[in-house]
PDB file of C-alpha atoms in Angstrom:
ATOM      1  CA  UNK T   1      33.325 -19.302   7.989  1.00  0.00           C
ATOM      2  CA  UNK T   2      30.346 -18.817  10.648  1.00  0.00           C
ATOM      3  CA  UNK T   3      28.248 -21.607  11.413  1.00  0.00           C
ATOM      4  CA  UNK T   4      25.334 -22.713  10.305  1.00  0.00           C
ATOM      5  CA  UNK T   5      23.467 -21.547  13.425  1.00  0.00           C
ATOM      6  CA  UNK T   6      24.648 -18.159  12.960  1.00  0.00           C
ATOM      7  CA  UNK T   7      23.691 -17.878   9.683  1.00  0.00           C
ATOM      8  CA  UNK T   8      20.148 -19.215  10.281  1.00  0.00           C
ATOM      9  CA  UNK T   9      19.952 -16.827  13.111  1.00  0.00           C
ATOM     10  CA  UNK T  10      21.248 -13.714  10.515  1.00  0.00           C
ATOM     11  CA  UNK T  11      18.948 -15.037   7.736  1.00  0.00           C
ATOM     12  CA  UNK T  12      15.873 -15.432  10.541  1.00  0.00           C
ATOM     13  CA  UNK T  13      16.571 -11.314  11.657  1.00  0.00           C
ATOM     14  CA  UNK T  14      17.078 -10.230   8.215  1.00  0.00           C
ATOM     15  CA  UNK T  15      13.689 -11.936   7.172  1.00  0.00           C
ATOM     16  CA  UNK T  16      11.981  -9.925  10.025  1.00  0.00           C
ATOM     17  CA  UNK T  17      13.405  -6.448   9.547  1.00  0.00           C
ATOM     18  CA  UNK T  18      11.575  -3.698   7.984  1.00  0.00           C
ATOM     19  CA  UNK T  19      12.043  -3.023   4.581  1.00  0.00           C
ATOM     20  CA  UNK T  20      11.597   0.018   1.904  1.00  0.00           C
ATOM     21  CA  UNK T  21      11.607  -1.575  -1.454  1.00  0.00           C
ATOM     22  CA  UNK T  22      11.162   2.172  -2.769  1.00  0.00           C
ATOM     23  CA  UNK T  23      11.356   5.925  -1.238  1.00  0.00           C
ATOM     24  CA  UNK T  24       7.570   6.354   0.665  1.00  0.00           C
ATOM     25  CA  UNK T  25       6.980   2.401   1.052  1.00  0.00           C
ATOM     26  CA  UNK T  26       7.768  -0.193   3.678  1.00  0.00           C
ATOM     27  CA  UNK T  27       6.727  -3.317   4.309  1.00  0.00           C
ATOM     28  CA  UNK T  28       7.119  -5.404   7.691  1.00  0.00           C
ATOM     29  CA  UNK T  29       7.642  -9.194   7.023  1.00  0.00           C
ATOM     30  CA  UNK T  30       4.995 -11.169   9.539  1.00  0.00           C
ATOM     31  CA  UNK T  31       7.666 -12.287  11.680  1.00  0.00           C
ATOM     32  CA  UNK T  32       8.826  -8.461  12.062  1.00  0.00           C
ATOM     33  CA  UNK T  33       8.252  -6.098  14.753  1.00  0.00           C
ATOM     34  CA  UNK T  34       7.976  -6.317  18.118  1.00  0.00           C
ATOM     35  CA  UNK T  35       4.826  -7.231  20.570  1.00  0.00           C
ATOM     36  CA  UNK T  36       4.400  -5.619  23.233  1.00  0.00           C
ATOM     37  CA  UNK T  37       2.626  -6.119  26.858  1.00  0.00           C
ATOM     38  CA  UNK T  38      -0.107  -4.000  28.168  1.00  0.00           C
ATOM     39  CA  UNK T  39      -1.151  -3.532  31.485  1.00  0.00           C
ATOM     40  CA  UNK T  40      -4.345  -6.092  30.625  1.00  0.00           C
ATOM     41  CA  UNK T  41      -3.471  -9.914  31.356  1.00  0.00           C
ATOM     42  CA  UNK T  42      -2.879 -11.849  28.230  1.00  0.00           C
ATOM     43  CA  UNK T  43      -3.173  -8.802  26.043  1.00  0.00           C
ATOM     44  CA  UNK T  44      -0.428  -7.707  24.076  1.00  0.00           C
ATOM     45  CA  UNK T  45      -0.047  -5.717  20.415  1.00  0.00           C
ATOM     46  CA  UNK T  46       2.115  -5.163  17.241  1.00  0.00           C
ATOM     47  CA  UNK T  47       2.446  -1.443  16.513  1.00  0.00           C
ATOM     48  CA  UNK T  48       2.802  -1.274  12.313  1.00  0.00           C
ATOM     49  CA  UNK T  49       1.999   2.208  11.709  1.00  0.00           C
ATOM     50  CA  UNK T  50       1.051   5.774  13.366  1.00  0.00           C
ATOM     51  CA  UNK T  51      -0.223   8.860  11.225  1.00  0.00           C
ATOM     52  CA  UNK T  52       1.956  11.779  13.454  1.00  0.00           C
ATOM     53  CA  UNK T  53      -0.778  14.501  12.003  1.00  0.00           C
ATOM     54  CA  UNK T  54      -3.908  12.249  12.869  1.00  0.00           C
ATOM     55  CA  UNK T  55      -2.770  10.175  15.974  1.00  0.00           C
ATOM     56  CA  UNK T  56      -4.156   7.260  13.937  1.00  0.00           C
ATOM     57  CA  UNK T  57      -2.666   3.581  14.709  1.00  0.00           C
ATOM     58  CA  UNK T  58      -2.634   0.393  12.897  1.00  0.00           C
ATOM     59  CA  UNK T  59      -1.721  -2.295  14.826  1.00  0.00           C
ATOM     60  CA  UNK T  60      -2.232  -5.922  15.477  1.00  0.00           C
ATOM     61  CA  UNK T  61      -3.790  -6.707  18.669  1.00  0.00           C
ATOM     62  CA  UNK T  62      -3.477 -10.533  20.418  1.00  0.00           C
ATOM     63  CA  UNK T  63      -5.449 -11.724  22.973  1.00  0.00           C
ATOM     64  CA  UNK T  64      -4.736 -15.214  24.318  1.00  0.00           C
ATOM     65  CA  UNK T  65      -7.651 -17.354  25.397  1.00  0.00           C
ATOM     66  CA  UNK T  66     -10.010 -16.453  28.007  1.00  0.00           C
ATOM     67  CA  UNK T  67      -8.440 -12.629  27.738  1.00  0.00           C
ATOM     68  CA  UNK T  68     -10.567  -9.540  28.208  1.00  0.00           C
ATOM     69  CA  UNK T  69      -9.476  -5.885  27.116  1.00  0.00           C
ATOM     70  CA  UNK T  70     -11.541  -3.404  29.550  1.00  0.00           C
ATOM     71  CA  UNK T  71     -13.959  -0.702  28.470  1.00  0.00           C
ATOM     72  CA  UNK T  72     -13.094   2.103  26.014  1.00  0.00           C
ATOM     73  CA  UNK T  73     -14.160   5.082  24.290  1.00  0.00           C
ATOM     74  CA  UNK T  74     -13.437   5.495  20.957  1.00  0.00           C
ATOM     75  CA  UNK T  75     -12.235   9.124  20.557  1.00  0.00           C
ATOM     76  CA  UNK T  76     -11.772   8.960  16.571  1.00  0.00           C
ATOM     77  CA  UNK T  77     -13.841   6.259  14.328  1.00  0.00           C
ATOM     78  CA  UNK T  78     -11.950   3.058  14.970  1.00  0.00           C
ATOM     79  CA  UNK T  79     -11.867  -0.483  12.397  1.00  0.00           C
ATOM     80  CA  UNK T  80     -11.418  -3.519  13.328  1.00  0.00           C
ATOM     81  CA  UNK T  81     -10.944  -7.296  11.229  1.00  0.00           C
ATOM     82  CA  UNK T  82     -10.801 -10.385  12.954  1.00  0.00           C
ATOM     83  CA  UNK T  83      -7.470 -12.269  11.659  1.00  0.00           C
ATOM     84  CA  UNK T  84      -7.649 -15.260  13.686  1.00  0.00           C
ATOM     85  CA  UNK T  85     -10.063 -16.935  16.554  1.00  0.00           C
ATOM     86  CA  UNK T  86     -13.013 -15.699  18.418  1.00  0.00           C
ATOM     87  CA  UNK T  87     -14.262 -12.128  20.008  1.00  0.00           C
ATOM     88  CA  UNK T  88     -16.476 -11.002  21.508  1.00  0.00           C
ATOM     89  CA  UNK T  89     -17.254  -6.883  21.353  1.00  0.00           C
ATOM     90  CA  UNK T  90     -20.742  -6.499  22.747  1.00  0.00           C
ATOM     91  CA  UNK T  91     -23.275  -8.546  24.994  1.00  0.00           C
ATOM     92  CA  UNK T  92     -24.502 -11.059  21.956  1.00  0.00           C
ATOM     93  CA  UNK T  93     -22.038  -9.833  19.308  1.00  0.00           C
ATOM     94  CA  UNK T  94     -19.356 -12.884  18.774  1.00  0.00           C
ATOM     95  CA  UNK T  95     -17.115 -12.046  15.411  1.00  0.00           C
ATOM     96  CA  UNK T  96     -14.726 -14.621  13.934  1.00  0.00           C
ATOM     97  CA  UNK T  97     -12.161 -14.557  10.817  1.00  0.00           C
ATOM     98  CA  UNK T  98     -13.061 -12.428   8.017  1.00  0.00           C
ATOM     99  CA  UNK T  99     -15.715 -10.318  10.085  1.00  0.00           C
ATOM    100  CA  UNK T 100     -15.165  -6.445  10.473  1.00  0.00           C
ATOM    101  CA  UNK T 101     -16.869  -4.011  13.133  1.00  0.00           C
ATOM    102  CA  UNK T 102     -16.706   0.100  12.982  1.00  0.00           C
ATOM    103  CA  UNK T 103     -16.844   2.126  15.732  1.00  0.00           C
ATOM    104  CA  UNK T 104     -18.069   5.529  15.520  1.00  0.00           C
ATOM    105  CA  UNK T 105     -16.023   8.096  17.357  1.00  0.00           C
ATOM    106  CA  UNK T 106     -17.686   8.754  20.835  1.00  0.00           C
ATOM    107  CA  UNK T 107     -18.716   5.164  20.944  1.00  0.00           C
ATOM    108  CA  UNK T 108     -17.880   2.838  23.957  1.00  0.00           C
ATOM    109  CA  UNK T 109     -17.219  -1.057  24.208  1.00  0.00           C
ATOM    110  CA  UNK T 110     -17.891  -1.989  27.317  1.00  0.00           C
ATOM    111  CA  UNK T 111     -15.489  -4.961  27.022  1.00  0.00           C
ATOM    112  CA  UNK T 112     -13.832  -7.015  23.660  1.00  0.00           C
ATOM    113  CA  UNK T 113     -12.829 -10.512  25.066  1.00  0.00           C
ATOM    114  CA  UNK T 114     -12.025 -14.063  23.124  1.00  0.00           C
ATOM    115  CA  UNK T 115     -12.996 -17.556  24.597  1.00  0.00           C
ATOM    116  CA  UNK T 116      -9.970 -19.054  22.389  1.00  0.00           C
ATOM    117  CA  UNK T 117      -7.668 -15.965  21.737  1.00  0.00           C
ATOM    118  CA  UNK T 118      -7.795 -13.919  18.774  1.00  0.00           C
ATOM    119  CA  UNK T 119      -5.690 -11.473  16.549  1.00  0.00           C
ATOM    120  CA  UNK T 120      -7.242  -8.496  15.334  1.00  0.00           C
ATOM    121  CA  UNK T 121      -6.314  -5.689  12.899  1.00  0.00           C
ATOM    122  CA  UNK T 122      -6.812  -2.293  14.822  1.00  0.00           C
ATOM    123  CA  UNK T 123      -7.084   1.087  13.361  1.00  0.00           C
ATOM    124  CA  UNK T 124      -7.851   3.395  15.990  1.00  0.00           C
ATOM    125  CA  UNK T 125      -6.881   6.261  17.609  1.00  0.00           C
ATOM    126  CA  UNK T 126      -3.908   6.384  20.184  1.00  0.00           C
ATOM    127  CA  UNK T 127      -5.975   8.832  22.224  1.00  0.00           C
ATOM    128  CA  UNK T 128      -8.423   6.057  22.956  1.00  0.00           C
ATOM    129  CA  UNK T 129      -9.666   6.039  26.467  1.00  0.00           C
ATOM    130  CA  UNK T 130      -9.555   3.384  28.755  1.00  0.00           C
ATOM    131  CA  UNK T 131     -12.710   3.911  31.275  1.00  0.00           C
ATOM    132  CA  UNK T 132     -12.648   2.585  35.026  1.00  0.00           C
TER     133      UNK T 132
END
């Protein structure tokens, strides 16, 4: 009989596993997946999905307070919905929960950064391009 740690440690993985409740469906619970570091300080992301014919990406992106995520170009139109916090994407253009920005391909951000953190739901292109 395993102990009760184990099993809440089996239940707790199980509950964060991806599922497919039907052929062509999945679903990732909100403690699924896995975050990952990028080379920015205190920027990290949750990959959830990537088109292979379109190079489109949906992912979750987390900055923690005081982060800032350098400037881009946006090869393909890119969407973006503030989950949780504060950012800023432009000189004078603060968002906050609920609030949604498009960016036409060919555009630039010169800079997104958060005074608090943030989470943001990202679909862009994985050929973005980070600019020096």
């Amino acid at each position: 009989r395993p102990s009760a740690g184990l099993r809440e440690r089996v239940l707790r993985v199980a509950a964060a596993t991806p599922q497919n409740p039907q052929p062509g469906v999945f679903v990732i619970p909100a403690k699924g997946g896995e975050w990952k570091q990028t080379p920015y300080a205190g920027v990290e992301y949750k990959p959830l999905y990537e088109d292979p014919e379109t190079s489109m990406r949906t992912v979750i992106l987390r900055l923690a307070a005081g982060a800032r995520y350098p400037r881009h170009r946006h090869t393909q139109a890119e969407q973006c919905l503030v989950l949780k916090g504060d950012v800023r994407v432009a000189e004078g253009v603060e968002m906050g929960p609920g609030d949604f920005e498009w960016a036409e391909g060919g555009s630039e951000h010169d800079f997104v950064s958060t005074r608090n953190g943030c989470e943001l739901l990202i679909i862009a292109s994985k050929h973005d391009e980070v600019l020096a």
